[in-house]
Short mmCIF file of C-alpha atoms in Angstrom, two decimals:
data_model
loop_
_atom_site.label_atom_id
_atom_site.label_comp_id
_atom_site.label_asym_id
_atom_site.label_seq_id
_atom_site.Cartn_x
_atom_site.Cartn_y
_atom_site.Cartn_z
CA MET A 300 73.46 100.92 98.59
CA THR A 301 76.88 100.35 100.15
CA ARG A 302 78.95 97.68 98.41
CA THR A 303 79.61 94.59 100.52
CA VAL A 304 81.82 91.54 99.97
CA LYS A 305 80.35 88.73 97.86
CA GLY A 306 79.72 85.18 99.04
CA PRO A 307 79.74 83.64 102.51
CA THR A 308 81.04 85.67 105.46
CA ASP A 309 80.78 83.20 108.34
CA HIS A 310 84.45 83.06 109.34
CA VAL A 311 86.52 86.26 109.18
CA VAL A 312 90.29 86.36 109.69
CA VAL A 313 91.53 89.76 110.89
CA VAL A 314 95.24 90.27 110.17
CA GLY A 315 96.71 92.59 112.78
CA ALA A 316 95.37 93.49 116.24
CA GLY A 317 95.84 97.24 115.81
CA LEU A 318 92.98 99.55 116.79
CA GLY A 319 91.39 99.18 113.34
CA GLY A 320 91.53 95.38 113.48
CA LEU A 321 90.15 95.29 117.04
CA SER A 322 87.32 97.67 116.17
CA ALA A 323 86.39 95.45 113.19
CA ALA A 324 86.66 92.25 115.28
CA LEU A 325 84.25 93.54 117.96
CA ARG A 326 81.68 94.64 115.39
CA LEU A 327 81.94 91.32 113.51
CA ALA A 328 81.65 89.30 116.74
CA GLY A 329 78.60 91.36 117.67
CA ALA A 330 77.08 90.50 114.28
CA GLY A 331 77.51 86.77 114.97
CA ARG A 332 80.58 86.04 112.86
CA LYS A 333 83.36 83.66 113.87
CA VAL A 334 86.47 85.84 114.12
CA THR A 335 90.16 84.89 114.30
CA VAL A 336 92.72 87.68 114.86
CA ILE A 337 96.34 86.99 113.86
CA GLU A 338 98.94 89.31 115.38
CA ARG A 339 102.72 89.13 114.90
CA GLU A 340 103.50 90.77 118.28
CA ALA A 341 102.95 89.23 121.72
CA VAL A 342 100.36 91.90 122.61
CA PRO A 343 97.53 93.70 120.78
CA GLY A 344 97.80 97.35 119.71
CA GLY A 345 99.78 97.52 116.47
CA ARG A 346 101.16 101.07 116.28
CA ASN A 347 99.57 101.67 119.68
CA GLY A 348 102.30 99.47 121.17
CA LEU A 349 103.89 98.86 124.55
CA LEU A 350 107.51 98.67 125.65
CA ASN A 351 108.50 97.53 129.14
CA LYS A 352 112.06 98.52 130.01
CA ASP A 353 113.91 98.91 133.30
CA GLY A 354 110.70 99.19 135.30
CA TYR A 355 109.10 101.73 132.94
CA SER A 356 106.00 101.09 130.79
CA PHE A 357 106.28 103.15 127.61
CA ASP A 358 103.60 103.72 125.00
CA THR A 359 105.35 103.49 121.64
CA GLY A 360 102.63 105.00 119.44
CA PRO A 361 99.91 107.63 119.75
CA THR A 362 99.86 109.64 122.98
CA VAL A 363 96.81 111.86 122.39
CA LEU A 364 93.40 110.24 122.95
CA THR A 365 90.26 112.02 121.77
CA MET A 366 86.65 111.03 120.97
CA PRO A 367 86.20 108.28 123.61
CA SER A 368 82.63 107.81 122.31
CA LEU A 369 84.19 105.87 119.40
CA ILE A 370 85.83 103.45 121.85
CA GLN A 371 82.50 103.05 123.64
CA ASP A 372 80.91 102.37 120.25
CA ALA A 373 83.27 99.40 119.72
CA PHE A 374 82.41 97.98 123.16
CA SER A 375 78.68 98.53 122.54
CA CYS A 376 78.84 96.15 119.56
CA VAL A 377 79.15 93.26 122.00
CA GLY A 378 76.91 94.80 124.68
CA GLU A 379 79.78 95.96 126.91
CA ASP A 380 80.28 99.26 128.73
CA MET A 381 83.66 100.95 128.30
CA LYS A 382 83.66 102.00 131.97
CA ASP A 383 83.91 98.34 133.01
CA TRP A 384 87.09 97.92 130.95
CA LEU A 385 88.89 101.24 130.86
CA GLU A 386 89.39 104.22 133.15
CA LEU A 387 89.78 107.48 131.20
CA MET A 388 90.98 110.66 132.86
CA PRO A 389 90.10 113.97 131.18
CA LEU A 390 93.26 116.11 130.89
CA SER A 391 93.32 119.73 131.94
CA PRO A 392 94.95 121.52 130.27
CA LEU A 393 94.73 119.49 127.07
CA TYR A 394 98.04 121.00 125.98
CA ARG A 395 100.41 123.56 127.41
CA ALA A 396 101.88 125.59 124.56
CA PHE A 397 105.28 127.27 124.96
CA TYR A 398 106.45 129.93 122.50
CA ALA A 399 109.79 131.31 121.38
CA ASP A 400 109.01 134.69 123.02
CA GLY A 401 108.81 133.01 126.44
CA SER A 402 105.02 133.15 126.72
CA GLN A 403 102.79 130.15 127.33
CA ILE A 404 99.10 129.40 126.77
CA ASP A 405 97.08 126.54 128.23
CA VAL A 406 94.54 124.94 125.92
CA HIS A 407 91.23 123.91 127.53
CA ALA A 408 88.25 122.01 126.12
CA ASN A 409 85.84 124.06 128.21
CA THR A 410 85.12 127.05 125.96
CA ALA A 411 84.35 129.46 128.81
CA GLN A 412 87.64 128.53 130.51
CA MET A 413 89.53 128.90 127.22
CA GLU A 414 87.93 132.28 126.51
CA GLU A 415 89.13 133.42 129.92
CA GLU A 416 92.67 132.13 129.20
CA ILE A 417 92.76 134.01 125.88
CA ARG A 418 91.24 137.17 127.34
CA GLU A 419 93.92 137.16 130.04
CA LYS A 420 96.95 136.07 127.99
CA VAL A 421 96.12 137.70 124.64
CA SER A 422 93.15 140.09 124.38
CA PRO A 423 89.33 140.34 124.70
CA GLU A 424 89.06 140.63 120.87
CA GLU A 425 90.91 137.33 120.41
CA ALA A 426 88.61 135.67 122.95
CA LEU A 427 85.64 136.68 120.76
CA GLY A 428 87.46 135.38 117.66
CA TYR A 429 88.09 132.08 119.46
CA ARG A 430 84.36 131.79 120.28
CA ARG A 431 83.55 132.24 116.55
CA TYR A 432 86.22 129.70 115.63
CA VAL A 433 84.68 127.10 117.99
CA ASP A 434 81.33 127.73 116.35
CA PHE A 435 82.97 127.15 112.94
CA VAL A 436 84.70 123.84 113.87
CA THR A 437 81.59 122.55 115.65
CA LYS A 438 79.52 123.09 112.50
CA LEU A 439 82.29 121.49 110.41
CA TYR A 440 82.19 118.43 112.63
CA LYS A 441 78.41 118.21 112.43
CA TYR A 442 78.33 118.45 108.61
CA GLU A 443 81.38 116.28 108.03
CA MET A 444 81.18 113.40 110.47
CA HIS A 445 78.17 111.48 109.20
CA ASP A 446 78.47 112.09 105.46
CA PHE A 447 82.22 112.11 104.88
CA ILE A 448 84.05 110.41 107.74
CA ASP A 449 81.76 107.86 109.34
CA LYS A 450 80.52 106.34 106.10
CA ASN A 451 81.70 103.97 103.37
CA ILE A 452 82.10 105.97 100.18
CA ASP A 453 81.98 104.03 96.90
CA SER A 454 82.05 106.97 94.53
CA PRO A 455 82.50 110.75 94.71
CA LEU A 456 78.80 110.90 93.80
CA ASN A 457 78.07 109.61 97.33
CA LEU A 458 79.31 112.98 98.51
CA LEU A 459 76.52 114.92 96.82
CA THR A 460 74.52 115.56 99.96
CA PRO A 461 73.07 118.75 101.48
CA ASN A 462 76.00 118.69 103.92
CA LEU A 463 78.48 119.05 101.06
CA ALA A 464 76.81 122.33 100.10
CA ARG A 465 76.95 123.39 103.76
CA LEU A 466 80.66 122.53 103.98
CA ILE A 467 81.41 124.51 100.83
CA ALA A 468 79.42 127.50 102.10
CA LEU A 469 81.26 127.29 105.41
CA GLY A 470 84.63 127.44 103.62
CA GLY A 471 85.61 123.86 104.39
CA PHE A 472 87.41 123.45 101.06
CA ARG A 473 89.55 126.55 101.42
CA HIS A 474 92.97 126.26 103.01
CA LEU A 475 93.20 125.72 106.76
CA GLN A 476 95.71 128.38 107.81
CA PRO A 477 93.93 131.37 106.17
CA LYS A 478 90.64 130.05 107.58
CA VAL A 479 92.04 129.88 111.12
CA ASN A 480 93.62 133.33 110.64
CA GLN A 481 90.19 134.70 109.73
CA TYR A 482 89.10 134.11 113.34
CA LEU A 483 92.38 134.30 115.26
CA LYS A 484 94.88 137.11 114.68
CA ASP A 485 97.51 136.26 117.29
CA PRO A 486 100.22 134.01 115.74
CA ARG A 487 100.41 131.94 118.96
CA LEU A 488 96.74 130.99 118.75
CA GLN A 489 96.99 130.44 115.00
CA LYS A 490 99.67 127.83 115.67
CA VAL A 491 97.90 126.02 118.48
CA TYR A 492 94.67 125.70 116.48
CA SER A 493 96.26 124.58 113.21
CA PHE A 494 99.23 122.36 114.17
CA GLN A 495 96.84 119.35 114.14
CA ALA A 496 97.18 119.34 110.32
CA MET A 497 100.55 117.69 110.98
CA TYR A 498 98.66 114.58 112.14
CA ALA A 499 97.13 114.47 108.67
CA GLY A 500 100.56 114.75 107.07
CA VAL A 501 100.12 118.15 105.45
CA SER A 502 101.07 121.69 106.42
CA PRO A 503 98.34 124.03 107.71
CA GLN A 504 99.04 126.19 104.64
CA GLN A 505 98.31 123.22 102.34
CA ALA A 506 95.61 121.42 104.37
CA LEU A 507 91.95 121.93 103.62
CA ALA A 508 89.93 123.74 106.28
CA ILE A 509 87.89 120.55 106.78
CA TYR A 510 90.93 119.32 108.79
CA ALA A 511 90.02 121.82 111.49
CA VAL A 512 87.75 118.93 112.46
CA ILE A 513 90.84 117.43 114.18
CA ALA A 514 91.11 120.63 116.24
CA TYR A 515 87.45 120.08 117.18
CA MET A 516 88.11 116.49 118.21
CA ASP A 517 90.76 117.49 120.72
CA SER A 518 90.49 121.20 121.52
CA VAL A 519 86.69 121.26 121.90
CA ASN A 520 85.73 117.65 122.60
CA GLY A 521 88.64 117.07 125.00
CA VAL A 522 91.76 114.97 125.42
CA PHE A 523 91.84 111.95 127.74
CA PHE A 524 94.45 109.68 129.24
CA PRO A 525 93.73 106.02 130.05
CA LYS A 526 94.92 104.75 133.41
CA GLY A 527 97.74 102.34 132.57
CA GLY A 528 98.77 104.37 129.52
CA MET A 529 97.51 104.46 125.94
CA HIS A 530 98.16 100.76 125.54
CA ALA A 531 95.32 100.13 127.99
CA VAL A 532 92.93 100.88 125.09
CA PRO A 533 93.90 97.96 122.78
CA ARG A 534 94.33 95.68 125.82
CA ALA A 535 90.74 96.42 126.89
CA LEU A 536 89.30 96.07 123.38
CA ALA A 537 91.11 92.73 122.87
CA ALA A 538 89.94 91.42 126.27
CA ALA A 539 86.31 92.30 125.49
CA ALA A 540 86.61 90.67 122.05
CA GLN A 541 88.06 87.52 123.60
CA LYS A 542 85.23 87.39 126.14
CA HIS A 543 82.79 87.40 123.21
CA GLY A 544 84.40 84.52 121.35
CA VAL A 545 87.07 86.16 119.20
CA GLU A 546 90.15 83.91 118.95
CA PHE A 547 93.57 85.62 119.09
CA LYS A 548 96.77 84.08 117.74
CA TYR A 549 99.72 86.18 119.00
CA ASN A 550 103.37 85.89 117.93
CA THR A 551 102.04 84.75 114.55
CA THR A 552 102.72 86.32 111.15
CA VAL A 553 100.63 85.81 108.03
CA THR A 554 103.14 84.75 105.37
CA GLY A 555 100.86 83.89 102.46
CA LEU A 556 97.34 83.74 101.08
CA ASP A 557 95.65 80.87 99.29
CA LYS A 558 93.97 82.74 96.41
CA GLN A 559 91.51 81.14 93.97
CA ASN A 560 89.47 83.00 91.35
CA GLY A 561 89.70 86.39 93.03
CA ARG A 562 88.93 85.02 96.50
CA VAL A 563 91.18 84.32 99.44
CA LYS A 564 90.34 80.81 100.69
CA ALA A 565 92.87 80.63 103.52
CA VAL A 566 95.81 82.39 105.16
CA THR A 567 99.08 80.63 105.91
CA THR A 568 101.32 81.59 108.82
CA ASN A 569 104.95 81.37 109.93
CA THR A 570 103.86 78.72 112.45
CA GLY A 571 102.92 76.42 109.55
CA GLU A 572 99.17 76.80 110.01
CA ARG A 573 96.67 77.12 107.20
CA ILE A 574 93.53 78.89 108.41
CA GLU A 575 90.53 78.68 106.11
CA CYS A 576 88.29 81.74 106.01
CA ASP A 577 85.46 83.44 104.11
CA VAL A 578 86.76 87.02 104.40
CA VAL A 579 90.06 88.66 105.37
CA VAL A 580 90.32 92.06 107.06
CA MET A 581 93.82 93.50 106.57
CA ASN A 582 94.94 95.92 109.29
CA PRO A 583 98.68 96.32 108.48
CA ASP A 584 99.82 99.32 106.41
CA LEU A 585 97.87 99.11 103.15
CA PRO A 586 100.76 99.47 100.64
CA VAL A 587 102.76 96.88 102.61
CA VAL A 588 99.83 94.43 102.43
CA TRP A 589 99.73 94.84 98.64
CA ARG A 590 103.45 94.31 98.26
CA ASP A 591 103.86 91.41 100.71
CA LEU A 592 100.61 89.47 100.37
CA LEU A 593 98.23 90.52 97.62
CA GLY A 594 100.57 90.62 94.63
CA LYS A 595 100.75 93.35 92.01
CA THR A 596 100.34 96.76 93.65
CA PRO A 597 97.78 98.97 91.85
CA LEU A 598 99.13 102.15 90.28
CA ASN A 599 97.13 104.46 92.54
CA ILE A 600 98.77 102.85 95.60
CA LYS A 601 102.27 103.11 94.08
CA ARG A 602 101.73 106.81 93.42
CA LEU A 603 100.70 107.80 96.95
CA ASN A 604 102.52 110.68 98.64
CA TYR A 605 103.44 110.10 102.26
CA SER A 606 103.24 112.24 105.38
CA PRO A 607 106.35 113.46 107.14
CA SER A 608 107.69 111.02 109.73
CA CYS A 609 109.05 111.62 113.21
CA ALA A 610 111.84 110.67 115.57
CA THR A 611 110.73 109.77 119.07
CA LEU A 612 112.66 109.40 122.30
CA LEU A 613 111.16 107.38 125.14
CA VAL A 614 112.98 108.47 128.25
CA GLY A 615 112.97 107.18 131.83
CA SER A 616 114.31 109.95 134.04
CA SER A 617 115.12 110.85 137.62
CA LYS A 618 114.14 114.48 137.00
CA LYS A 619 110.73 116.11 137.35
CA TYR A 620 109.81 119.53 135.93
CA ASP A 621 107.11 121.54 137.66
CA HIS A 622 106.41 123.96 134.80
CA ILE A 623 104.98 121.39 132.38
CA ALA A 624 101.62 119.65 131.86
CA HIS A 625 100.79 116.16 130.50
CA HIS A 626 101.09 117.27 126.85
CA ASN A 627 103.46 120.12 126.03
CA ILE A 628 104.05 121.74 122.66
CA HIS A 629 107.18 123.80 122.28
CA PHE A 630 106.87 125.99 119.19
CA GLY A 631 110.00 127.39 117.60
CA GLU A 632 110.15 130.85 116.06
CA SER A 633 109.77 129.38 112.58
CA TRP A 634 106.35 128.10 111.49
CA ASP A 635 105.89 128.16 107.71
CA GLY A 636 109.60 127.33 107.52
CA VAL A 637 109.20 124.16 109.57
CA PHE A 638 106.67 122.71 107.12
CA ASP A 639 108.71 123.86 104.12
CA GLU A 640 111.73 121.98 105.52
CA LEU A 641 109.80 118.82 106.38
CA ILE A 642 107.59 118.53 103.30
CA ASN A 643 109.22 120.40 100.41
CA LYS A 644 112.95 120.51 101.14
CA LYS A 645 112.86 117.16 103.01
CA VAL A 646 115.48 118.22 105.55
CA LEU A 647 115.55 118.16 109.37
CA MET A 648 113.96 121.14 111.13
CA THR A 649 116.46 123.93 111.84
CA ASP A 650 114.13 125.51 114.42
CA PRO A 651 112.03 122.60 115.69
CA SER A 652 108.53 122.50 117.09
CA VAL A 653 108.36 119.62 119.56
CA LEU A 654 105.73 117.58 121.43
CA VAL A 655 106.67 116.38 124.93
CA THR A 656 104.22 114.05 126.69
CA VAL A 657 104.67 113.12 130.35
CA PRO A 658 102.53 110.01 131.08
CA THR A 659 103.69 109.89 134.73
CA HIS A 660 102.15 113.35 135.21
CA ASP A 661 98.78 111.56 135.56
CA ASP A 662 99.76 107.94 136.19
CA PRO A 663 102.90 107.53 138.34
CA SER A 664 102.53 103.71 138.15
CA LEU A 665 104.07 103.81 134.64
CA ALA A 666 107.54 104.38 136.14
CA PRO A 667 109.49 103.17 139.19
CA ALA A 668 108.70 105.10 142.39
CA GLY A 669 109.80 108.73 142.20
CA LYS A 670 110.80 108.50 138.50
CA GLN A 671 109.30 110.18 135.43
CA SER A 672 108.69 109.03 131.88
CA TYR A 673 108.84 111.30 128.82
CA TYR A 674 107.68 110.75 125.25
CA ILE A 675 109.42 113.24 122.99
CA LEU A 676 108.38 113.63 119.37
CA TYR A 677 110.22 115.61 116.70
CA PRO A 678 108.65 115.66 113.22
CA THR A 679 111.17 114.65 110.52
CA PRO A 680 110.96 114.04 106.78
CA ASN A 681 109.99 110.50 105.72
CA LEU A 682 112.37 108.11 103.98
CA ASP A 683 111.96 109.89 100.63
CA ALA A 684 114.53 112.34 102.07
CA ASP A 685 118.23 111.93 101.55
CA ILE A 686 119.00 111.26 105.24
CA ASP A 687 121.00 108.23 106.33
CA TRP A 688 119.47 107.41 109.72
CA THR A 689 122.10 104.76 110.44
CA LYS A 690 124.56 107.69 110.68
CA GLN A 691 122.15 110.46 111.66
CA ALA A 692 120.40 108.85 114.66
CA LYS A 693 123.08 109.53 117.29
CA PRO A 694 123.84 113.17 116.39
CA TYR A 695 120.11 113.89 116.04
CA ARG A 696 119.41 112.32 119.43
CA ASP A 697 122.00 114.66 120.99
CA GLN A 698 120.45 117.60 119.15
CA MET A 699 116.94 116.64 120.39
CA ILE A 700 118.19 116.68 123.98
CA GLN A 701 120.11 119.93 123.51
CA THR A 702 116.98 121.60 122.11
CA LEU A 703 114.97 120.44 125.14
CA GLU A 704 117.61 121.78 127.52
CA ASP A 705 117.61 125.11 125.65
CA ARG A 706 113.82 125.22 126.04
CA GLY A 707 113.64 124.89 129.79
CA TYR A 708 114.36 121.22 130.56
CA THR A 709 117.57 121.96 132.47
CA GLY A 710 119.81 118.97 133.11
CA PHE A 711 117.58 116.70 131.00
CA GLY A 712 120.44 114.70 129.43
CA ASP A 713 122.17 113.94 132.72
CA ALA A 714 118.96 112.68 134.37
CA ILE A 715 118.26 110.00 131.72
CA GLU A 716 118.21 106.51 133.23
CA THR A 717 116.94 104.59 130.21
CA GLU A 718 116.01 105.59 126.66
CA VAL A 719 114.80 104.23 123.34
CA MET A 720 115.00 106.18 120.10
CA THR A 721 112.79 105.42 117.09
CA THR A 722 113.71 106.89 113.70
CA PRO A 723 111.94 106.69 110.32
CA LEU A 724 114.11 103.64 109.56
CA ASP A 725 112.71 101.88 112.64
CA TRP A 726 109.12 102.79 111.65
CA GLN A 727 109.78 101.22 108.26
CA ALA A 728 111.14 98.06 109.92
CA GLN A 729 107.86 97.89 111.86
CA GLY A 730 105.97 97.75 108.56
CA MET A 731 105.19 101.42 107.83
CA GLU A 732 105.64 102.46 104.22
CA ARG A 733 108.37 105.15 103.77
CA GLY A 734 108.88 105.08 107.54
CA ALA A 735 105.77 107.26 107.90
CA PRO A 736 103.68 106.44 111.00
CA PHE A 737 101.05 108.95 109.80
CA ALA A 738 100.57 106.99 106.53
CA SER A 739 99.79 108.60 103.17
CA ALA A 740 99.28 112.37 103.41
CA HIS A 741 95.79 113.85 103.43
CA THR A 742 96.23 115.97 100.34
CA PHE A 743 92.99 116.70 98.47
CA PHE A 744 93.33 113.70 96.13
CA GLN A 745 94.23 111.36 99.02
CA THR A 746 91.30 112.36 101.21
CA GLY A 747 87.75 111.04 101.65
CA PRO A 748 86.56 109.24 98.51
CA PHE A 749 90.00 109.64 96.90
CA ARG A 750 91.84 107.83 99.71
CA PRO A 751 92.53 104.15 98.92
CA ARG A 752 89.23 102.24 99.17
CA ASN A 753 88.73 99.71 101.91
CA MET A 754 87.87 96.93 99.43
CA ALA A 755 90.86 95.42 97.62
CA ALA A 756 90.60 95.77 93.84
CA GLY A 757 90.62 92.35 92.16
CA PHE A 758 89.52 90.48 95.30
CA GLU A 759 85.95 89.67 96.30
CA ASN A 760 86.64 89.17 99.98
CA VAL A 761 89.61 91.30 101.12
CA VAL A 762 88.81 94.42 103.16
CA PHE A 763 91.22 96.99 104.62
CA ALA A 764 91.21 98.73 108.01
CA GLY A 765 93.74 101.17 109.47
CA SER A 766 95.16 104.58 108.65
CA GLY A 767 96.04 103.81 105.01
CA THR A 768 92.41 103.53 103.96
CA GLN A 769 89.25 105.61 104.52
CA PRO A 770 88.68 107.72 106.58
CA GLY A 771 92.38 108.21 107.49
CA VAL A 772 94.95 108.88 110.18
CA GLY A 773 94.60 109.20 113.95
CA VAL A 774 93.03 107.09 116.70
CA PRO A 775 89.42 108.24 116.03
CA MET A 776 89.72 107.68 112.27
CA VAL A 777 91.33 104.26 112.69
CA LEU A 778 88.58 103.10 115.07
CA ILE A 779 86.03 104.24 112.46
CA SER A 780 88.00 102.41 109.73
CA GLY A 781 87.44 99.14 111.63
CA ARG A 782 83.73 99.79 111.80
CA LEU A 783 83.57 100.64 108.08
CA ALA A 784 85.54 97.45 107.26
CA ALA A 785 83.05 95.38 109.28
CA GLU A 786 80.13 97.06 107.49
CA ARG A 787 81.61 95.92 104.16
CA ILE A 788 81.11 92.39 105.48
CA VAL A 789 77.89 92.49 107.48
CA GLY A 790 76.25 95.60 105.96
CA PRO A 791 75.61 98.86 107.81
CA VAL A 792 74.67 98.27 111.43
CA LYS A 793 71.72 100.42 112.35
#
């Protein structure tokens, strides 16, 4: 039996309209609960935010959308069809990978198309290895999803299922990089099918092979782009929730909780309101919730290790480049070294690997006529590093642009019409512990049943959603976290 909150659950307050909070709100509304969502920003989305500047619409958070079935699942809770709310375009290629030796490889979800790409660019042997690798990650996904990701886990004993034995036999608990290398011998392919471990905050050398499931979610299942940008997703979810009776209070911050005998009776806000409730779902970053609202932070939360962070540049530009796709990964020469610098030495990358996303590639309406928008992401250490971003931001911004120019974006700096830089310090100011947008790292003892639980210790009626709790980081996981939070309140929905 899954544990659920004790006592009445008629009125639920959801703190934060991020994807986890919205996913929970839709499921709760569908189960007949009265739901009030309190959001400090003027729009929904949380980390999946929106910035309008000089005629450009920039997504400020995630840029890669996978597993649209999970978005449909949230709409289905209230009897809605995603297609009526959201237009998703499948991307092809999913990624264009550029390498230090000047070569490039396009990544496709269609396995026959990808086999052809590998046969042509690498070798027929590697194409066969790729086919075996797809078989491996597809099995991983099948064994992992229901028992370990899409399920509330109360104790490691919940993991003792036939699928655990299958995962062990498959090699899911070995390290990711050697497992990938078992199938793929070309270093370029090894990189493109293991870099996803970065999303989980660990290096491919350190990550468990079960994280290849992220490679399945994008490189096999496909990557999509919503018309109107990534922020169209939370906008659509919030609109559907509102249609089905969920009340939203924007520009409102929860400043306190009225706690009595281990229960939260009401939340108080900066607007002077006191909102009585039966249950609270907390969507902000879990350690921040403990520190700011719940009181004494438990030891296991204090001891968490955090993922690397990133610096992003949102750029509005007059220049278009014909050699790039929607998502572009520029790998440096260094690979193991990059992760060693970011995670162990906690210094800036000397030979960076970079993600460049071009939203206007598929939706020109996100920029003024004839202009382009770029989302540039450089992984950096988190705020545990000895880097003073108040002094480092400007020189690093110049370095980011220089690196892009060196890697084929000629004249990039001169074509910039507007820009916004976000550093780890800015992520922290937005409420992310240690300035880490990817939350606590998915090391073995911070994964699955060992990740912070979604029920707050010492409280009967406080539930967590978002990347800090189970199942973890990334848009698919966060959407699932909202569903799992709702199931703690209304029980598993069949």
